[in-house]
PDB file of C-alpha atoms and ligand atoms in Angstrom:
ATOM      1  CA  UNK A   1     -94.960 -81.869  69.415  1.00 41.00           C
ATOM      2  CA  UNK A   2     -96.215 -81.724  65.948  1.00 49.00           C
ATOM      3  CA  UNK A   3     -99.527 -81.991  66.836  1.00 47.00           C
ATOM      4  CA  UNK A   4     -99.082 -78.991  68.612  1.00 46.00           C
ATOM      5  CA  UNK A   5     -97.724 -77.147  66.609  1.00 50.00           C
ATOM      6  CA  UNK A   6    -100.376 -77.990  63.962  1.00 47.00           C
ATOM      7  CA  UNK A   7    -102.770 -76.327  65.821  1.00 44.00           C
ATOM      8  CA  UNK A   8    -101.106 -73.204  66.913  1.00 41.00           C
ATOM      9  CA  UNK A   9    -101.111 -72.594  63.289  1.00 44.00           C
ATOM     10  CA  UNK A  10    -104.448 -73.590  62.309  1.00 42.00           C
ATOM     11  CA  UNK A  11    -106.065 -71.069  64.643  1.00 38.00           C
ATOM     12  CA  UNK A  12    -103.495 -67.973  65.077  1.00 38.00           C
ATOM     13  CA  UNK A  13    -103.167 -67.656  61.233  1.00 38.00           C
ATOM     14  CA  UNK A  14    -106.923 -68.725  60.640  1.00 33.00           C
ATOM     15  CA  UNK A  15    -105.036 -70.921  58.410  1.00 32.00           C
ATOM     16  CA  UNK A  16    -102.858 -73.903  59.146  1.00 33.00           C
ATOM     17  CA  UNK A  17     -99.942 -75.507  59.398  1.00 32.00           C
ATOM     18  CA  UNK A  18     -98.602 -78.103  60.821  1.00 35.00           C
ATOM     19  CA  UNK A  19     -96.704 -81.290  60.621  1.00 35.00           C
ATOM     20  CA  UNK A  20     -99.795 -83.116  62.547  1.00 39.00           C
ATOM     21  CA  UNK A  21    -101.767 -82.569  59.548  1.00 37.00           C
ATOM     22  CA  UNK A  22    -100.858 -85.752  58.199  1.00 36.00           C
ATOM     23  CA  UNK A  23    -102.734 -87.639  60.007  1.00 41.00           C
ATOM     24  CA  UNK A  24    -106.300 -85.454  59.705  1.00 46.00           C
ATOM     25  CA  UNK A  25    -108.842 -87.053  57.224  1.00 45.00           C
ATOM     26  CA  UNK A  26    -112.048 -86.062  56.483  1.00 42.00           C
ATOM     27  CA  UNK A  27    -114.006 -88.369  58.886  1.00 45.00           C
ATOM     28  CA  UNK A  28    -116.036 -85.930  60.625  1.00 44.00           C
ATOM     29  CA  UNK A  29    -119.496 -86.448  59.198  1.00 45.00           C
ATOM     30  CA  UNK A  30    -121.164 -86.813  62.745  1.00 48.00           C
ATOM     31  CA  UNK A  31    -120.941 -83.118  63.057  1.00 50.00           C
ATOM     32  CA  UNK A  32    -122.801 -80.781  61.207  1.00 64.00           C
ATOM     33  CA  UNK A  33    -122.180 -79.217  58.040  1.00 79.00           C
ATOM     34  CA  UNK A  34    -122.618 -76.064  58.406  1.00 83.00           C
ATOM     35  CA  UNK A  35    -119.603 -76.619  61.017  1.00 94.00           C
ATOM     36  CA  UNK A  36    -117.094 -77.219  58.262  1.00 95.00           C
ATOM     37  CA  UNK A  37    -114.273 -74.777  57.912  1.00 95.00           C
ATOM     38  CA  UNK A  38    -114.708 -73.644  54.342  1.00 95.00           C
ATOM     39  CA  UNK A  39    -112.525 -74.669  51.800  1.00 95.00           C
ATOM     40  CA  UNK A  40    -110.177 -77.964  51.158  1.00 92.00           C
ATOM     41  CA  UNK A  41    -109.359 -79.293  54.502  1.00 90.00           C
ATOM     42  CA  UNK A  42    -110.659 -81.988  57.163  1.00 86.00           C
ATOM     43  CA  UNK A  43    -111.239 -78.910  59.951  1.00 90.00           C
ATOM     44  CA  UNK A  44    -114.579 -77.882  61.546  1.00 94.00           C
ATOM     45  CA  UNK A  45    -115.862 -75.170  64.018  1.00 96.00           C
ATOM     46  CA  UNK A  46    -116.395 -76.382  67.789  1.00 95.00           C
ATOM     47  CA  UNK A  47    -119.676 -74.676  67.773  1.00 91.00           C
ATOM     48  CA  UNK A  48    -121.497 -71.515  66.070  1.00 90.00           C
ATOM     49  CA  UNK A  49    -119.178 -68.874  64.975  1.00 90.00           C
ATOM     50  CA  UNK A  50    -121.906 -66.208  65.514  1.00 90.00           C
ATOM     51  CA  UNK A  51    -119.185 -64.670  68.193  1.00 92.00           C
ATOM     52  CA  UNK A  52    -116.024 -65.182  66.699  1.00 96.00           C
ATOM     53  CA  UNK A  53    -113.358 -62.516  66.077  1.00 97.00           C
ATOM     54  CA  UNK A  54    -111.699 -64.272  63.430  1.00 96.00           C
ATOM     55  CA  UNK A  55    -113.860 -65.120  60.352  1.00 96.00           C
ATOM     56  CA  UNK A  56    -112.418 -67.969  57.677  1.00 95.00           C
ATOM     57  CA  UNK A  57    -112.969 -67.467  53.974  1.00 95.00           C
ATOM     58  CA  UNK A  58    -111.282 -70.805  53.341  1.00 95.00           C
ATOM     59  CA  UNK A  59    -108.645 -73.030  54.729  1.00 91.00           C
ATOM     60  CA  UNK A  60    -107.257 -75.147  51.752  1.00 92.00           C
ATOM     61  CA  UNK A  61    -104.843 -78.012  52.161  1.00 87.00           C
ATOM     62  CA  UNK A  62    -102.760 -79.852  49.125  1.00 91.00           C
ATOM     63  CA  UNK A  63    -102.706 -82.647  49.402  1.00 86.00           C
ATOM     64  CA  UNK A  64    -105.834 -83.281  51.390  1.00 86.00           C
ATOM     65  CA  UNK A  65    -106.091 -85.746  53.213  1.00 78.00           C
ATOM     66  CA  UNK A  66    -102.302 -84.724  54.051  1.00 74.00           C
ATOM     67  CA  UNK A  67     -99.906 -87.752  53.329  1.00 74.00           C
ATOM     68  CA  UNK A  68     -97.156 -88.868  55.466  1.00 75.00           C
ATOM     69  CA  UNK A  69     -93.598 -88.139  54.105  1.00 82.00           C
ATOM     70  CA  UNK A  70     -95.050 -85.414  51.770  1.00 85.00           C
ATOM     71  CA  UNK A  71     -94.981 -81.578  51.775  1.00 91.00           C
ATOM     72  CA  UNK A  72     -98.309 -80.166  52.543  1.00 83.00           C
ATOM     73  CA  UNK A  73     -99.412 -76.648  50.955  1.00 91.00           C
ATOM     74  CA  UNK A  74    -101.572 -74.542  53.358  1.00 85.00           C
ATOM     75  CA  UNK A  75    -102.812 -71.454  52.102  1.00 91.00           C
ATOM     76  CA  UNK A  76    -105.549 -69.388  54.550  1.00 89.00           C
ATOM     77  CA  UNK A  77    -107.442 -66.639  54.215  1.00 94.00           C
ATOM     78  CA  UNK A  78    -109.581 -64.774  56.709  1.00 95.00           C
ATOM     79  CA  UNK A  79    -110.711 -61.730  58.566  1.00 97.00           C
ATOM     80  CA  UNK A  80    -109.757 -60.289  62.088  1.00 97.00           C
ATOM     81  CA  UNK A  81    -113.020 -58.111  62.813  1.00 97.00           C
ATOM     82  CA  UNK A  82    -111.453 -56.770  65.935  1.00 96.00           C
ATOM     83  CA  UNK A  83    -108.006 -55.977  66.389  1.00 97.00           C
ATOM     84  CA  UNK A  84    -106.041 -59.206  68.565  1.00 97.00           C
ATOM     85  CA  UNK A  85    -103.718 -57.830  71.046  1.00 97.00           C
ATOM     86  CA  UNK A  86    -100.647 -59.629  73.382  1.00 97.00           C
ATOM     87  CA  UNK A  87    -101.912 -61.679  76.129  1.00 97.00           C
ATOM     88  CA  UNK A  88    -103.903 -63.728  73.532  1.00 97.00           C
ATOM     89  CA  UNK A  89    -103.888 -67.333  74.024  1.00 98.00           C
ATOM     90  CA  UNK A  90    -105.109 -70.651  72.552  1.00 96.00           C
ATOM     91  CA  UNK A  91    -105.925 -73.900  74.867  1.00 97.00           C
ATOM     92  CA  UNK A  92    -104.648 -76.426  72.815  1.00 95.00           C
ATOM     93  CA  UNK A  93    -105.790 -80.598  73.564  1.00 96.00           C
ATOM     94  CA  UNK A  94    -104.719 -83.529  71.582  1.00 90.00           C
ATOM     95  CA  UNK A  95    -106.532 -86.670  72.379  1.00 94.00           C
ATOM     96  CA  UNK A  96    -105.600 -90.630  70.706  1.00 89.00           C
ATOM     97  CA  UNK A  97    -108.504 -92.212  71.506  1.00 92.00           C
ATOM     98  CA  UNK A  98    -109.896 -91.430  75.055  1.00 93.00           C
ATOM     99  CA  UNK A  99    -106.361 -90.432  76.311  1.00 95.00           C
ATOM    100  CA  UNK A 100    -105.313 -86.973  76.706  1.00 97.00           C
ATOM    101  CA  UNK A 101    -101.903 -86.756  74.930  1.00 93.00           C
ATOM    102  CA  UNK A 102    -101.636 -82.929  74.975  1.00 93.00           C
ATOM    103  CA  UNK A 103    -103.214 -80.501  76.934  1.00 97.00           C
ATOM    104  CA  UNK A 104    -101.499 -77.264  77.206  1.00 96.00           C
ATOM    105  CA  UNK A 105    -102.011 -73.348  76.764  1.00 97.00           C
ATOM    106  CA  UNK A 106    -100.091 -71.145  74.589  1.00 96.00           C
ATOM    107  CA  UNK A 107     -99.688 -67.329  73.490  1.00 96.00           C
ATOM    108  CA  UNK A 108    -101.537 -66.510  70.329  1.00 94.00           C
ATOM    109  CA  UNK A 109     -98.879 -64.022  69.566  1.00 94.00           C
ATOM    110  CA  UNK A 110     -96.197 -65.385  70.010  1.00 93.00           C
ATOM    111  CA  UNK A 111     -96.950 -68.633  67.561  1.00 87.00           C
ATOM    112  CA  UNK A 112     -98.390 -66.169  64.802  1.00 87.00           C
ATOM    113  CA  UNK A 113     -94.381 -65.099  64.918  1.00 86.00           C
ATOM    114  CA  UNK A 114     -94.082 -68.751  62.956  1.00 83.00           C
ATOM    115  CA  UNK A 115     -96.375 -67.333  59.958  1.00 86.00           C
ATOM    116  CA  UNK A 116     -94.390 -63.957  59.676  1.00 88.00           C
ATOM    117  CA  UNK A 117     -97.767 -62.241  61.175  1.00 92.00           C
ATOM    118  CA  UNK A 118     -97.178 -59.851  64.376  1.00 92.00           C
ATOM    119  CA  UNK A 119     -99.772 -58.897  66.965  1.00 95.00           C
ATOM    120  CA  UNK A 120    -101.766 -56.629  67.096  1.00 96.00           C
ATOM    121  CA  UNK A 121    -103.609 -58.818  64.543  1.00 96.00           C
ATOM    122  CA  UNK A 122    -106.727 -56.822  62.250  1.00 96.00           C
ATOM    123  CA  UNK A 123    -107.908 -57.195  58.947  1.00 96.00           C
ATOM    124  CA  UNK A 124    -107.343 -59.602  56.448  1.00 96.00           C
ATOM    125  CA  UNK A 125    -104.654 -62.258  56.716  1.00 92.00           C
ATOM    126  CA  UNK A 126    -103.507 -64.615  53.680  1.00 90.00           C
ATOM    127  CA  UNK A 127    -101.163 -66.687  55.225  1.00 84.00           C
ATOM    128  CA  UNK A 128     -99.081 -69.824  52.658  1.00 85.00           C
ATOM    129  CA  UNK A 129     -97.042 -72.366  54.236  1.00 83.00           C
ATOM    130  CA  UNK A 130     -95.147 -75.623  53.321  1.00 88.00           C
ATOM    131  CA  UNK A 131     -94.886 -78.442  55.477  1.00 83.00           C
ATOM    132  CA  UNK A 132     -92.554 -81.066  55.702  1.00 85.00           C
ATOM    133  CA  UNK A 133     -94.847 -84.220  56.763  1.00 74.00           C
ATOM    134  CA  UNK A 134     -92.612 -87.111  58.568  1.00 78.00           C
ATOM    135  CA  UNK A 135     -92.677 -90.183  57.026  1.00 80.00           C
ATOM    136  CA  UNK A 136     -94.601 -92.057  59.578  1.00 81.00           C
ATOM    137  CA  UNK A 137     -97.313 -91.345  62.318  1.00 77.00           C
ATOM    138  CA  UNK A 138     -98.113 -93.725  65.163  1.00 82.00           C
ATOM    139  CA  UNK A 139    -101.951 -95.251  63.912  1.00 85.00           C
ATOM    140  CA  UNK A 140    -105.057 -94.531  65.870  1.00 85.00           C
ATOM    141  CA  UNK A 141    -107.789 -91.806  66.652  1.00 85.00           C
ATOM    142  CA  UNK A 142    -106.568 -88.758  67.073  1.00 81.00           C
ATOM    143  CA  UNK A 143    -108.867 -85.820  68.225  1.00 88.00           C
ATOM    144  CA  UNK A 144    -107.208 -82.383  67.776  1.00 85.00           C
ATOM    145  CA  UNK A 145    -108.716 -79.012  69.742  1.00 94.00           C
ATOM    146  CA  UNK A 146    -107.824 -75.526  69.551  1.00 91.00           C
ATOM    147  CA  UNK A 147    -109.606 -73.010  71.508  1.00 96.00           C
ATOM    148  CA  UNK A 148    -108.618 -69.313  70.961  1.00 96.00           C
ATOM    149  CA  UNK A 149    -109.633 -66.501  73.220  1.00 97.00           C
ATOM    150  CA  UNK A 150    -108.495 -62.752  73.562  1.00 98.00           C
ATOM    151  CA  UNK A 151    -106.823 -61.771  76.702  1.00 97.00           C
ATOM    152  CA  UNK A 152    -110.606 -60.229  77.942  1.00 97.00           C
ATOM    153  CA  UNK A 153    -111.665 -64.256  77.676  1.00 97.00           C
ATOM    154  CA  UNK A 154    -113.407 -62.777  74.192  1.00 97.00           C
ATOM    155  CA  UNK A 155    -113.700 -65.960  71.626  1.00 97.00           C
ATOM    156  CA  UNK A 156    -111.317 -65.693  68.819  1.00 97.00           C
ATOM    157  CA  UNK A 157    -112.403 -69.477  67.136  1.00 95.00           C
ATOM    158  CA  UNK A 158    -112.640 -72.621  68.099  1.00 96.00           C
ATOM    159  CA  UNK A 159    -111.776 -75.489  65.652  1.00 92.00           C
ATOM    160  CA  UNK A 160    -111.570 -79.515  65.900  1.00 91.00           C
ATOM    161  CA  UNK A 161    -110.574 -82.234  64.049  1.00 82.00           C
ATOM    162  CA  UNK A 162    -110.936 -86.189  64.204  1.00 80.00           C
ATOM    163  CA  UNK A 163    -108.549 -88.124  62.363  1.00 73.00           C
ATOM    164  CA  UNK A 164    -108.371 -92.276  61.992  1.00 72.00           C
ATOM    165  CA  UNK A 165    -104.757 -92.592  60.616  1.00 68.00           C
ATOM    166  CA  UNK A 166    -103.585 -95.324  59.475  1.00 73.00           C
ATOM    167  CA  UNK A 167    -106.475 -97.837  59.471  1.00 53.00           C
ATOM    168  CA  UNK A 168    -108.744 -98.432  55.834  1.00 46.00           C
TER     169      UNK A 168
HETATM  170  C1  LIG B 201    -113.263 -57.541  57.965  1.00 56.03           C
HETATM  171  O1  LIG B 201    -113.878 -57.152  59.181  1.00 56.03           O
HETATM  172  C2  LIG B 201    -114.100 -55.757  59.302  1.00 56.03           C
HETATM  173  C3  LIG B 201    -114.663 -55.487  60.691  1.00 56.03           C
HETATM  174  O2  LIG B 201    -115.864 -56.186  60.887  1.00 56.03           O
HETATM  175  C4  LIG B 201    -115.056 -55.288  58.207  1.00 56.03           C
HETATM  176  O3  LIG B 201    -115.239 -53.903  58.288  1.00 56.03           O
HETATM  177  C5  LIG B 201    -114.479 -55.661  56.860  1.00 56.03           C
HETATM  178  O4  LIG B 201    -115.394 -55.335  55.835  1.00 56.03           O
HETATM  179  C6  LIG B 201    -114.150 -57.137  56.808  1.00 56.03           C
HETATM  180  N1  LIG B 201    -113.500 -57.444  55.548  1.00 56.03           N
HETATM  181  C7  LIG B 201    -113.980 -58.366  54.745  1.00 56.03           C
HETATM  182  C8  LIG B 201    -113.240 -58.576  53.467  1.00 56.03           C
HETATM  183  O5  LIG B 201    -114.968 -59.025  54.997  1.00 56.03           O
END
């Protein structure tokens, strides 16, 4: 489930990583700037961040766009304003095309274990991670969701991705 696993990352560490990365490009104009994650990467808020817990000073990916059978560089950094405890969790959806591939929950604390980061989670966070990419990703549209809330339902963040990989 790389996909998956790409966004567990993304959101817990406010940062990234994940072998589903390779198939993100930057082919989300429809949306609106000011929803771009800053920094060098393909990801965007799901809506305004006016009530979100964690804040991103950048998200920056190398390479990006992320290329199949290379290592990807994430390096994150960002700002808990409130302190994240257990019971956390992100709902996680992975769509190719108009199918659902992945739809699944999963505990915020226990995937920020994968990033050396331990709950409760406050402060500042710089969070670096290399990625193997696998040499080849099935083509298509992907659409990649990750929707983090406290244990109190609180929003943490919200970010999305589309993706056209492999197609010119
Ligand atoms: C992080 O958030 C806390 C709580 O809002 C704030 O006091 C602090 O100044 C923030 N740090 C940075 C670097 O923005």
């Amino acid at each position: 489930m790389r996909l998956t696993s790409f966004l567990l990352t993304v959101c817990l560490s406010s940062v990234a990583v994940s072998h589903a990365l390779s198939l993100f490009g930057s082919d989300q104009q429809v949306l609106d700037d000011e929803l771009a994650v800053p920094g060098d990467n393909p990801l965007f808020y799901c809506q305004s961040t006016d009530e979100n817990i964690l804040l991103i000073d950048y998200v920056d990916l190398t390479p990006n766009p992320p290329e199949a059978g290379k290592t990807l560089t994430i390096k994150a950094h960002g700002n808990f304003t409130e302190s994240v405890e257990e019971g956390a969790y992100m709902l996680l959806q992975v769509k190719y095309g108009l199918i659902t591939l992945i739809k699944q929950q999963a505990d915020l604390c226990e995937q920020m274990s994968n990033v050396d980061e331990d709950c409760p989670l406050s402060g500042e966070k710089t969070i670096t991670k290399d990625v193997d990419l696998p040499a080849t990703v099935p083509p298509g549209k992907y659409t990649v969701t990750a929707d983090v809330y406290t244990k109190d339902d609180q929003q943490i963040i919200c970010l999305t991705a589309t993706v056209h990989f492999g197609g010119k």
